[in-house]
Short mmCIF file of C-alpha atoms in Angstrom, two decimals:
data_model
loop_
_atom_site.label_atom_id
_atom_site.label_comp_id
_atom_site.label_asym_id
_atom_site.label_seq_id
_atom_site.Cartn_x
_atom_site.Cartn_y
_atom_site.Cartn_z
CA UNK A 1 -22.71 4.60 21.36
CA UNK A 2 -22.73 1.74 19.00
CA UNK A 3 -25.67 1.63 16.76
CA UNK A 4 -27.11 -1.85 17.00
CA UNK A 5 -27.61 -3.17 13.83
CA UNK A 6 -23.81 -2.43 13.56
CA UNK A 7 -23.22 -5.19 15.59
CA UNK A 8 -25.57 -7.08 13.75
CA UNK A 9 -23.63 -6.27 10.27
CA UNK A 10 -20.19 -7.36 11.96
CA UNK A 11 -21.49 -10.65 13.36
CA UNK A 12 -20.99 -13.25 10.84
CA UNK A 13 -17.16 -11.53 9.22
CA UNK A 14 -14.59 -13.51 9.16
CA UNK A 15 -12.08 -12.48 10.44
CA UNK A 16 -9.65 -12.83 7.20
CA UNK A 17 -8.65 -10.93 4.33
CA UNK A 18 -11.41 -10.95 1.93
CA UNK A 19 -8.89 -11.26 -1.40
CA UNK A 20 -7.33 -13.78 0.32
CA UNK A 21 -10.34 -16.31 1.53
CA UNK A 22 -10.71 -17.73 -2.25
CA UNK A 23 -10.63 -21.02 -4.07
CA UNK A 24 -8.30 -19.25 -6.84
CA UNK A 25 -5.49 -19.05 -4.49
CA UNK A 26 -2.65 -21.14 -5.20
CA UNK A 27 -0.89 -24.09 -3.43
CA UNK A 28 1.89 -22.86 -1.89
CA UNK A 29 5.05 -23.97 -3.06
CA UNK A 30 7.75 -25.88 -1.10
CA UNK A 31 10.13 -24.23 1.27
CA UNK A 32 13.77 -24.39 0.64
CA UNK A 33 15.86 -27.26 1.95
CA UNK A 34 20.14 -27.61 1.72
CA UNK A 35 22.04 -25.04 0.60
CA UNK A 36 21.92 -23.60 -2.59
CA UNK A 37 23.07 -21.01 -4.99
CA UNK A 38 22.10 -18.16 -7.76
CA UNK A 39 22.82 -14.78 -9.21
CA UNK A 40 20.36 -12.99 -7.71
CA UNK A 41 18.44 -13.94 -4.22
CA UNK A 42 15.04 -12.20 -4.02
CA UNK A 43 14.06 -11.99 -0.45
CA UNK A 44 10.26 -11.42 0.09
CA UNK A 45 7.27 -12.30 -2.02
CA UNK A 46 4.87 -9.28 -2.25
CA UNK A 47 5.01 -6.93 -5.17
CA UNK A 48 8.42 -5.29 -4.63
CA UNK A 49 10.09 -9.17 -4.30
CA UNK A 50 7.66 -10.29 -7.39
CA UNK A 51 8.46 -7.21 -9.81
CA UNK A 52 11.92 -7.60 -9.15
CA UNK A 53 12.27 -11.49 -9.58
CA UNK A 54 9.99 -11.12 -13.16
CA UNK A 55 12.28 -7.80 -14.58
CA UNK A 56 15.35 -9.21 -13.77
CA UNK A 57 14.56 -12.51 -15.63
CA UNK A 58 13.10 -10.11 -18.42
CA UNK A 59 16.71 -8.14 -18.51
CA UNK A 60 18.34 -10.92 -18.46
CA UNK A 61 16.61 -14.55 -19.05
CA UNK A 62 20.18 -16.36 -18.99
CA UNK A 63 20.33 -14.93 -14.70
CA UNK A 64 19.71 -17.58 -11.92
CA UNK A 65 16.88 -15.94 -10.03
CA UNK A 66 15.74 -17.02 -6.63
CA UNK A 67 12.69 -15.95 -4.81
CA UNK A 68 11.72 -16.71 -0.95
CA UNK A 69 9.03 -15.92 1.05
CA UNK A 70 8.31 -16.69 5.06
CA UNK A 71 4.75 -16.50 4.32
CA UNK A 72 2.77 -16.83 0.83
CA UNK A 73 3.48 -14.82 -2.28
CA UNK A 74 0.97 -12.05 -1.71
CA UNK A 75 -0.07 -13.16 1.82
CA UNK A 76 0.96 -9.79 3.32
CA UNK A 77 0.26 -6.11 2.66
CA UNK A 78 0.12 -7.58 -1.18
CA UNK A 79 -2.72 -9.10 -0.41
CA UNK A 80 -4.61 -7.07 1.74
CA UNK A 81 -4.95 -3.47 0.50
CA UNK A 82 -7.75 -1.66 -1.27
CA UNK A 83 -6.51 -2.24 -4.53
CA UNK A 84 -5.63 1.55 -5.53
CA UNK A 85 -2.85 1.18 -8.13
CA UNK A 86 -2.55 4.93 -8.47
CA UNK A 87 0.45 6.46 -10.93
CA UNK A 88 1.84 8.45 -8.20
CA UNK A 89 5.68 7.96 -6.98
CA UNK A 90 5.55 10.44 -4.27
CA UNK A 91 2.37 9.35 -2.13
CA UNK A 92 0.53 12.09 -3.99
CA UNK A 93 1.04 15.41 -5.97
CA UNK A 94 1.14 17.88 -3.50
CA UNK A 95 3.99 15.15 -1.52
CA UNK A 96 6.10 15.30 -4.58
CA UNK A 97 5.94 19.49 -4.97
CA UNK A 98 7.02 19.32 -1.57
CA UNK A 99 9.44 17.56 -0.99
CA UNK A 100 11.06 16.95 -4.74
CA UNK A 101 10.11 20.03 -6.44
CA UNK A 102 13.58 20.18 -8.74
CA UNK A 103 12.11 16.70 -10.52
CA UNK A 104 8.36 16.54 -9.95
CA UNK A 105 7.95 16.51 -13.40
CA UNK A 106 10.18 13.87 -14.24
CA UNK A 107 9.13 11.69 -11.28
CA UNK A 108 4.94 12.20 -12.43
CA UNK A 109 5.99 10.95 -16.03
CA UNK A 110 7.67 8.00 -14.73
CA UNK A 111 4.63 7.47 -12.70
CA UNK A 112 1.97 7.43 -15.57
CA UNK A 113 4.73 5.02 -17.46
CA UNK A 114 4.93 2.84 -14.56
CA UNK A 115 1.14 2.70 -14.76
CA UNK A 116 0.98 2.35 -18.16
CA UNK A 117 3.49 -0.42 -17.97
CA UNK A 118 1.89 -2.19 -15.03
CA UNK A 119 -1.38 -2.49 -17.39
CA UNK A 120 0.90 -4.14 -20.12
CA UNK A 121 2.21 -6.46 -18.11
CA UNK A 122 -1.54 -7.44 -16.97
CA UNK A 123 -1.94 -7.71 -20.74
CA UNK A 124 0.51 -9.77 -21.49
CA UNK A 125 0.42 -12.69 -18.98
CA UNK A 126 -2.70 -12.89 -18.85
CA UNK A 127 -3.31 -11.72 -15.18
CA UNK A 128 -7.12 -11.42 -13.82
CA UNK A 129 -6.78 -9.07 -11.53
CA UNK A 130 -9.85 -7.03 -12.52
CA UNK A 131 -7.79 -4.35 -13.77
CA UNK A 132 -10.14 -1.45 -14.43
CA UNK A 133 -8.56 2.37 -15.25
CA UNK A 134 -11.35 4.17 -13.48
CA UNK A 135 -9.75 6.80 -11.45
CA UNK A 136 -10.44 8.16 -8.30
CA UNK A 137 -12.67 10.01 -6.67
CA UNK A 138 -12.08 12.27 -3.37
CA UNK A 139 -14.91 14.04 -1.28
CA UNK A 140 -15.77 16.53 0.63
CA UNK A 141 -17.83 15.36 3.95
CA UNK A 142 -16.83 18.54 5.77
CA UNK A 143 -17.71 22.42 4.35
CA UNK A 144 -13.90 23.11 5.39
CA UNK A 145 -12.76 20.62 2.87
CA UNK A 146 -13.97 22.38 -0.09
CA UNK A 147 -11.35 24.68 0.17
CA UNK A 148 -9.03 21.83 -0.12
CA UNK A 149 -10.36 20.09 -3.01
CA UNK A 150 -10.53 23.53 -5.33
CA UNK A 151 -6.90 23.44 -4.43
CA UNK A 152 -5.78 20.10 -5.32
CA UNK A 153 -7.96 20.28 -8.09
CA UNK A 154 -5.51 23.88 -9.31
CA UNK A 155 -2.33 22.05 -8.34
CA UNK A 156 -3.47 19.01 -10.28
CA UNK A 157 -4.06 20.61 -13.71
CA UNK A 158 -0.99 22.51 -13.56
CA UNK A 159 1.04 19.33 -13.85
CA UNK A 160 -1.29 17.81 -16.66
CA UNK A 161 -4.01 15.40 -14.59
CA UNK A 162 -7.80 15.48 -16.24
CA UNK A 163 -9.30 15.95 -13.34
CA UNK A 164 -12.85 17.57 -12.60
CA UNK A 165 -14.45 19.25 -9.64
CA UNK A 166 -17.81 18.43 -8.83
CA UNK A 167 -20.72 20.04 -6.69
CA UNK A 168 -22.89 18.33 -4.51
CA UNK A 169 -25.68 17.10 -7.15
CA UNK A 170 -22.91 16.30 -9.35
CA UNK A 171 -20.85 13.87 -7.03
CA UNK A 172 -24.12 12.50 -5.55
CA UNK A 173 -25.07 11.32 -9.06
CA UNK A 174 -21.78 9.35 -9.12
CA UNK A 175 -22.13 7.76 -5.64
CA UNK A 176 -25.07 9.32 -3.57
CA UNK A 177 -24.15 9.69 0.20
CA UNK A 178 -25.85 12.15 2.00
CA UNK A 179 -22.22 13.16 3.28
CA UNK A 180 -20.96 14.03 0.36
CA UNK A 181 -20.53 18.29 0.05
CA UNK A 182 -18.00 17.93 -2.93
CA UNK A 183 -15.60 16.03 -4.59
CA UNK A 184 -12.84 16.11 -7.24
CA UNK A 185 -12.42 13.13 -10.01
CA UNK A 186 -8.98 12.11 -11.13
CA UNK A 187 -9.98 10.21 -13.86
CA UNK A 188 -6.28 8.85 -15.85
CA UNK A 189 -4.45 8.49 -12.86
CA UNK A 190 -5.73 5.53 -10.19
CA UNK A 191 -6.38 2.13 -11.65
CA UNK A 192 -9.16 -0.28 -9.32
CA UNK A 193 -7.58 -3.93 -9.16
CA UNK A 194 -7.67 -7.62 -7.21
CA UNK A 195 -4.78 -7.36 -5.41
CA UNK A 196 -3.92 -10.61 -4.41
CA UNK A 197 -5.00 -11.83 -8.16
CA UNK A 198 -2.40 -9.54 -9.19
CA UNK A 199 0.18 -10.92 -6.45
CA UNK A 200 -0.80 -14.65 -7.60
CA UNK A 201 -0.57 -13.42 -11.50
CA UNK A 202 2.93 -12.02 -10.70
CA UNK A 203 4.17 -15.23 -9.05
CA UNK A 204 3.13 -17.19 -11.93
CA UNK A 205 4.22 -14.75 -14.48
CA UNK A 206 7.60 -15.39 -12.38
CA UNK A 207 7.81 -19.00 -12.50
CA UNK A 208 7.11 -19.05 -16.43
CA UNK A 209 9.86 -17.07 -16.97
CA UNK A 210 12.47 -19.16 -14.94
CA UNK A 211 12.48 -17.77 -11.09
CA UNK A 212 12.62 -20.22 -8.53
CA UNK A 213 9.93 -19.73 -5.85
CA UNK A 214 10.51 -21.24 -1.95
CA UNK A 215 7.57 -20.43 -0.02
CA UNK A 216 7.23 -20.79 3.84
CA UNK A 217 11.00 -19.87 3.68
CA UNK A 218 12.27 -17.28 6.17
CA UNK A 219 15.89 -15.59 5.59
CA UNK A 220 17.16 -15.04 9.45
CA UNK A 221 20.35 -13.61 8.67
CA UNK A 222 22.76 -12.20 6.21
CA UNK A 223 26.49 -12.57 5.94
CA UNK A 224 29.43 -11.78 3.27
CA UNK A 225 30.81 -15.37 2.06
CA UNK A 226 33.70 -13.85 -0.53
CA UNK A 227 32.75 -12.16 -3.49
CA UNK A 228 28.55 -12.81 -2.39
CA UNK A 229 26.46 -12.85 0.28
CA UNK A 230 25.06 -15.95 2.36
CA UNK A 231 21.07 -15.83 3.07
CA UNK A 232 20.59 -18.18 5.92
CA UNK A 233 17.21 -20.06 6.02
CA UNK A 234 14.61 -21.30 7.88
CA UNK A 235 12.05 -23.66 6.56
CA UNK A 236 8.37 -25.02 7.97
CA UNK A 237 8.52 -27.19 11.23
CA UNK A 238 9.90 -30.25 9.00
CA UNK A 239 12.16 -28.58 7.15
CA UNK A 240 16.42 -28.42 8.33
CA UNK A 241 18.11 -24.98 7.87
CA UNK A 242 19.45 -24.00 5.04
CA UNK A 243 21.31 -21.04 2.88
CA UNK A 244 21.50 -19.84 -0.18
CA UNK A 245 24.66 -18.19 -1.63
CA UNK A 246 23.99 -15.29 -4.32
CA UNK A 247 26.00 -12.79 -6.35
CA UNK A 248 23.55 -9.87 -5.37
CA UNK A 249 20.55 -9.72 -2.84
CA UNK A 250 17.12 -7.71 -3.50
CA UNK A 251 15.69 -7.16 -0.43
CA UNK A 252 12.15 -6.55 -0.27
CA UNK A 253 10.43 -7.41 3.23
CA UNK A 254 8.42 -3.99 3.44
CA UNK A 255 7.63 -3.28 6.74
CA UNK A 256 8.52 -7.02 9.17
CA UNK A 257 11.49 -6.72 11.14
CA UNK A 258 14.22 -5.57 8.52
CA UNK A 259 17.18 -8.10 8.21
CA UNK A 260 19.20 -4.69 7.74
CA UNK A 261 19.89 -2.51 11.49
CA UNK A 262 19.70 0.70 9.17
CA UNK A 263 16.22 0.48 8.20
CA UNK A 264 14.66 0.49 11.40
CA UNK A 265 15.36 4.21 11.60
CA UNK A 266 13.76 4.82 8.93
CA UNK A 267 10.34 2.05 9.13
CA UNK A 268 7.82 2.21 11.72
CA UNK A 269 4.95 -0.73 11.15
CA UNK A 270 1.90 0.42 11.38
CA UNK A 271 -1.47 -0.98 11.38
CA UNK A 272 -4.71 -0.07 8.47
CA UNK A 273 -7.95 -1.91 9.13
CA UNK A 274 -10.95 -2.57 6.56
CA UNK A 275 -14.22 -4.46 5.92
CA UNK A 276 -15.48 -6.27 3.39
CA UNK A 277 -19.22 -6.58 2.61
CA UNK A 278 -21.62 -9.19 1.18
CA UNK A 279 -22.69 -9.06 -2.32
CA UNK A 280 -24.83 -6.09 -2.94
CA UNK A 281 -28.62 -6.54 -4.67
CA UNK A 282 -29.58 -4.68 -7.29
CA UNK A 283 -31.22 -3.01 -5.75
CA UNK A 284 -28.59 -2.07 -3.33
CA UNK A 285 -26.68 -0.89 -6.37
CA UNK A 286 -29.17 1.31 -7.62
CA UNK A 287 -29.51 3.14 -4.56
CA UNK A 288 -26.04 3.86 -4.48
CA UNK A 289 -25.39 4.46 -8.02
CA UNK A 290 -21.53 4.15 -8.66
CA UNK A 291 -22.04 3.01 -12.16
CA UNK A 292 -18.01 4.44 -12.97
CA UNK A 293 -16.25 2.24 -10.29
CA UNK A 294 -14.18 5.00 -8.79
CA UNK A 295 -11.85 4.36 -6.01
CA UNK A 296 -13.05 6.66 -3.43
CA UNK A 297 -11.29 8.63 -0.14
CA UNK A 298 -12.70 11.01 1.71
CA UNK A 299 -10.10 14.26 2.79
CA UNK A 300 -10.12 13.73 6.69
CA UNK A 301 -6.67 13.79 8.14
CA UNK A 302 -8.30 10.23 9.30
CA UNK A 303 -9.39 9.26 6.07
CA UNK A 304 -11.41 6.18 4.90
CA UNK A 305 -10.70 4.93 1.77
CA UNK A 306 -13.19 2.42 -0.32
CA UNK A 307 -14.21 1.18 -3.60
CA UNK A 308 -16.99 -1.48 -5.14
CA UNK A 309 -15.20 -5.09 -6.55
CA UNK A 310 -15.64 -6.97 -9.21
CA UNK A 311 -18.38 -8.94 -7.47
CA UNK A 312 -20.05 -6.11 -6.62
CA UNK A 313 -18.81 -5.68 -2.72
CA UNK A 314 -18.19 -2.93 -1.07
CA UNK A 315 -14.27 -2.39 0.78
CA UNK A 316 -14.36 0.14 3.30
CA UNK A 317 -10.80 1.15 5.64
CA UNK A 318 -8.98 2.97 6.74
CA UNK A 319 -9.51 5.58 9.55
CA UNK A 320 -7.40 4.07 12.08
CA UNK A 321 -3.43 3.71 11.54
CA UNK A 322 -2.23 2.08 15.07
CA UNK A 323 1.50 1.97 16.21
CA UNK A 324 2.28 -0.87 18.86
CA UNK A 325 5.45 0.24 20.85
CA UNK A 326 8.42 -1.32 19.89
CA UNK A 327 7.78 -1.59 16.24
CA UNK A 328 5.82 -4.21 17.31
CA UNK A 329 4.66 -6.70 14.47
CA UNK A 330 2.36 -9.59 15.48
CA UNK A 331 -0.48 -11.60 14.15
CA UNK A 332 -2.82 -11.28 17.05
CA UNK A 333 -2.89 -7.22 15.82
CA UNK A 334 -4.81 -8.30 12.76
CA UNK A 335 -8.13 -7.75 14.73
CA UNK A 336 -9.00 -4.90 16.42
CA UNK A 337 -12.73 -5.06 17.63
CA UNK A 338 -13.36 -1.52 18.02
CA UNK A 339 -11.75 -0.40 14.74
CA UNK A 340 -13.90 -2.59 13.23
CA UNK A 341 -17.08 -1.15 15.35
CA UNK A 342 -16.05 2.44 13.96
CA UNK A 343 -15.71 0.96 10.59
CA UNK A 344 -18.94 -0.29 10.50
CA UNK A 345 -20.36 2.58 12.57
CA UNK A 346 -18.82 4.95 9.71
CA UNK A 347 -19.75 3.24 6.80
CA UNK A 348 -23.61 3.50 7.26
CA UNK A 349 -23.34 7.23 8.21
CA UNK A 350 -22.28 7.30 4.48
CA UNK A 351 -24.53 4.63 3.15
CA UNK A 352 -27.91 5.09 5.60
CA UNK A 353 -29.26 3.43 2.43
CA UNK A 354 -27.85 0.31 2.60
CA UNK A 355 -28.78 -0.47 6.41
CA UNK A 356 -29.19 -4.32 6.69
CA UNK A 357 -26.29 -5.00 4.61
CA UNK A 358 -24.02 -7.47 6.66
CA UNK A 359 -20.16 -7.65 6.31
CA UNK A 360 -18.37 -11.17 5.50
CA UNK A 361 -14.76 -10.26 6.66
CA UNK A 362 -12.84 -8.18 8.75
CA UNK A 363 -9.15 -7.87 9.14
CA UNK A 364 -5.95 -5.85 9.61
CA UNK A 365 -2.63 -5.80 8.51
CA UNK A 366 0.92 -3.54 8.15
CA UNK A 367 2.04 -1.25 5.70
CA UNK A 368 5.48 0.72 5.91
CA UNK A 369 5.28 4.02 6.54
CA UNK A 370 8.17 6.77 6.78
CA UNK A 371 9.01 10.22 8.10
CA UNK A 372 8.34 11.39 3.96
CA UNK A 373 5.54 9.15 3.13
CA UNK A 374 6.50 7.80 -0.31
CA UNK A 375 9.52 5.00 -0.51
CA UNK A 376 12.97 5.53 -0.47
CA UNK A 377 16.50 3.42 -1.50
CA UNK A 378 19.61 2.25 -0.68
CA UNK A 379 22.30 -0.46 -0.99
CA UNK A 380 24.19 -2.53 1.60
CA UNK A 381 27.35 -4.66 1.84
CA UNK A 382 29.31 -2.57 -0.97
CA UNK A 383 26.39 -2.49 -3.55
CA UNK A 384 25.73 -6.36 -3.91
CA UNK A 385 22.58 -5.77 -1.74
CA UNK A 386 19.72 -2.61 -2.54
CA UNK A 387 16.84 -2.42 -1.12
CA UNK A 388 13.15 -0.40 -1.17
CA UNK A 389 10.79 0.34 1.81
CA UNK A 390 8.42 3.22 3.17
CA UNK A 391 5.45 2.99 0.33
CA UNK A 392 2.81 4.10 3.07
CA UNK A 393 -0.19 2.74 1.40
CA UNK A 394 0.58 3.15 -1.91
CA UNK A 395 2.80 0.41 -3.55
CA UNK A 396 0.66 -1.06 -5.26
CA UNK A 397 2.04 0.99 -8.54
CA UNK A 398 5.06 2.29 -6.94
CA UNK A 399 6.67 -0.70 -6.07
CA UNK A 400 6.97 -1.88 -9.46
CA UNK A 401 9.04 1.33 -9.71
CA UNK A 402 10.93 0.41 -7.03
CA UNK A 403 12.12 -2.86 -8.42
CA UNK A 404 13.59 -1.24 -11.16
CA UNK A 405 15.44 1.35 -9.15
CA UNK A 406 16.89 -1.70 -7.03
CA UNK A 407 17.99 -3.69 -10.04
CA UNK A 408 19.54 -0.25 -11.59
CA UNK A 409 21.35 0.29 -8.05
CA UNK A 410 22.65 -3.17 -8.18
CA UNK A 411 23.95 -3.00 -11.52
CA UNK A 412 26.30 -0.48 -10.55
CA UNK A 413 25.76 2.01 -13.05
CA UNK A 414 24.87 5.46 -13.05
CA UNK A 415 21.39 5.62 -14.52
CA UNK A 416 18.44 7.89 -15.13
CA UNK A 417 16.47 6.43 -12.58
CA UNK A 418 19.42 6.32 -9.60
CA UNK A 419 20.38 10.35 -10.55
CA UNK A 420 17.10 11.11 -9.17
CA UNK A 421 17.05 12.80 -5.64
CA UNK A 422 13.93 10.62 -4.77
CA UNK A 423 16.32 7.48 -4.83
CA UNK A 424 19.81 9.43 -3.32
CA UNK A 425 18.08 11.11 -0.45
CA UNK A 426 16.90 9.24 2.71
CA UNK A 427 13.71 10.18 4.87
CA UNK A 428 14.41 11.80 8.35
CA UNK A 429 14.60 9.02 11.41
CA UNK A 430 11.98 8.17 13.36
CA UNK A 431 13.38 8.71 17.12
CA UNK A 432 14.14 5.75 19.02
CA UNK A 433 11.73 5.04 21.80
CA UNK A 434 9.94 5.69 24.18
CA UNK A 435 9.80 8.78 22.14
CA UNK A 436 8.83 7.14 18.80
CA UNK A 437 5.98 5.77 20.09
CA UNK A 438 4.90 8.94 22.54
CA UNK A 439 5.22 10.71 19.31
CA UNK A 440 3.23 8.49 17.26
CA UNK A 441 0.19 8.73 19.49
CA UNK A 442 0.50 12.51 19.88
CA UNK A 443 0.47 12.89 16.59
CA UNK A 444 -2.79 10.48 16.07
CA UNK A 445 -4.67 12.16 18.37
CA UNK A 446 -3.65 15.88 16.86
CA UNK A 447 -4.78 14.76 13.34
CA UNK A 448 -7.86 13.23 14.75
CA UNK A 449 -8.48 17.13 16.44
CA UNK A 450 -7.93 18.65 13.74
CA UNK A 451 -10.96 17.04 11.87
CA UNK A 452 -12.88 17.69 14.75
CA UNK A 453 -11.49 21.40 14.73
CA UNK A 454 -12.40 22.11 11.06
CA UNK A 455 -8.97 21.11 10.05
CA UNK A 456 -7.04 23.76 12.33
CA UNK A 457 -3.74 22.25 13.01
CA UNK A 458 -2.40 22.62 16.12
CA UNK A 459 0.88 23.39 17.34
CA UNK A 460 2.30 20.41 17.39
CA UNK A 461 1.18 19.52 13.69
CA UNK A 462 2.58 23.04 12.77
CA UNK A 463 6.08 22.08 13.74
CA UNK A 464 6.07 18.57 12.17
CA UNK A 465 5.32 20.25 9.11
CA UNK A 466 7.99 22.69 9.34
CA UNK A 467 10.66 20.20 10.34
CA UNK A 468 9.24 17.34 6.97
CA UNK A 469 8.28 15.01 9.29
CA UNK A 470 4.69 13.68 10.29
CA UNK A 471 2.59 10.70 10.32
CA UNK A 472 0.13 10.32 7.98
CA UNK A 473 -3.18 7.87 8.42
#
């Protein structure tokens, strides 16, 4: 039953991203018109496209770099997510022990440099992105879960994290929710940002170093023409096709309709929800203490994942991860009333304190997800074209790491970074449907019984998790 001043707390959101709804945010830039040419043709604005456009002019400041985007730099997935920048490659430690175990500990130093390089680029131009290094915090809402966190906690300090397990009393004095039964603090390893500050620093950390920027441009097709490839174009409603011929091609659309057949084996789109809240009082604040500005996740197979902003809001997703048959991609998905109802619903079983408190926006968008959870690489059209996809939720660090693996594949050379088997291997298929989706769904409504089962997986779970595939919320 919904709770009725939950309806009263959803009534006024707007139904936009929060990050996105600002007076900082740019003027878009114009779309591409006639045909033109450069060394390197970026396609896709988020962070992989934007990483790779501003490292490739820092290799090389002499190289013709073009960047286009259908949308607005930062207008998708970029721009919507909590704003967890974690150091992780593999979508988590015990991911990477699994399924990389020959060079976890190669891939989690390369994770705490790409972290530690993400902050100095923040440094350097200048970006305010409200980058804080506050770590993150996961709890216990469940006496099962426990269990879990001592465990991840012993896994974690084997491979060097600082992290620290804390009773009830002890996580309750960091953020008090009745709820909370335990938790475990990894405090060097998550980093709290803006992220669509950090998509808008990016795109103007590109254009001072040189890349061209076409926004509202949409690439519907590829081609060889010679020794390059031929990006055909499609501008706004006033603007004539065009093309752009390039040596080499990043291509970095994440999870919309992938310009290359191959990927949609590997990609399913799915959809995360989350809610934004009004300013909290002081008040407010005190009686929810949070004084260290974790990131916070509870350890649900249907997880929620939140964290307090710079203006002192709360974000609260998560939960939900809905597939719409066909690798369906649309905007009308953005909003999904009764995600937002169990949101809401959700959010003041852990916050019973803050009952009055109203939300100010509401919205949905989609990540990539794949059969491994953490991305994966490749090149196309005899190594002038690479390309990075599956982050599931977490690119916000990892896909400056995957720019550099695509500029290192394109290059042609063996290097330390394409030797690894995280960037040779490939994630198992997806089946085609109507089996993708039927599996999907079963697999949704297994993870939601196992949190309603103590965490007992069923059968159907079981063999996922023997075969390395799954679907994780």
């Amino acid at each position: 039953m919904t709770l009725p001043h939950t309806g009263r707390a959803l009534a006024e959101a707007a139904p936009v991203p929060y990050w996105l709804d600002r007076p900082e945010r740019p003027d878009p830039l114009p779309p591409l018109h006639g045909t033109h040419t450069a060394d390197l043709l970026v396609v896709g604005g988020g962070y992989s496209g934007l990483w790779a456009a501003l490292l490739a002019k820092r290799d090389d400041p002499a190289r013709d770099v073009l960047l286009v985007e259908a949308g607005t730099c930062g207008w998708a997935a970029s721009g919507r997510n909590g704003g967890f920048c974690a150091a992780s490659l593999t979508h988590g430690l015990a991911n990477g022990v699994d399924r990389f175990p020959g060079e976890i500990d190669q891939l989690e130093w390369l994770g705490r440099q790409n972290l530690n390089d993400i902050a100095a680029t923040v440094e350097a131009y200048g970006i305010d992105c409200d980058f804080e290094r506050t770590g993150e915090l996961a709890v216990a809402v469940e006496p099962y879960q426990l269990a879990g966190l001592a465990s991840d906690a012993e896994l974690a300090r084997r491979y060097g994290h600082d992290v620290r397990l804390l009773d009830a009393d002890e996580v309750r004095a960091e953020v008090d929710s009745p709820t909370y039964l335990g938790g475990m603090w990894d405090r060097d390893r998550v980093a709290m940002l803006d992220p669509a500050k950090l998509a808008w620093g990016l795109r103007r950390a590109c254009l001072d170093e040189g890349v061209r920027i076409h926004e509202h441009t949409r690439v519907t097709g590829l081609r060889r023409d010679g020794a390059a490839l031929r990006a055909a174009t499609a501008g706004g409603r006033d603007a004539a096709p065009g093309a752009v011929r390039a040596r080499q091609v990043v291509l970095a659309t994440n999870a919309f309709p992938p310009l290359l057949r191959r990927l949609r084996a590997w990609l399913v789109p799915v959809y995360d929800y989350a809610l934004m809240t009004e300013p909290l009082t002081p008040a407010q604040r005190d009686a929810v203490g949070w004084r260290n500005r974790q990131g916070l996740a509870d350890t649900g197979n249907q997880f929620h994942y939140y964290r307090i902003t710079g203006d002192g809001r709360i974000l609260f997703g998560g939960y939900d991860a809905v597939y719409h048959y066909g690798n369906r991609v649309a905007p009308e998905l953005e909003q999904r009333p009764a995600t937002f109802t169990a949101l809401a619903e959700h959010f003041f079983t852990t916050f019973p304190q803050l009952e009055g408190l109203r939300f100010s926006h509401r919205w949905g968008g989609v990540i990539d997800t794949c059969t491994r959870f953490c991305p994966f690489f490749g090149t196309a059209y005899d190594g002038r074209l690479a390309y990075a996809a599956g982050f599931t939720g977490l690119g916000v660090g990892a896909t400056r790491f995957g720019a550099r693996v695509m500029l290192d594949l394109l290059s042609g050379e063996e290097t330390p970074l394409t030797r690894l088997d995280l960037v040779r291997s490939t994630p198992l298929p997806f089946p085609p449907e109507p089996v993708r989706a039927a599996g999907i769904n079963l697999t949704r409504w297994s993870l939601a019984r196992a949190d309603a089962r103590e965490g007992r997986r069923d059968l159907w779970l079981r063999t996922l998790d023997r075969l390395g595939l799954g679907f994780d919320s």
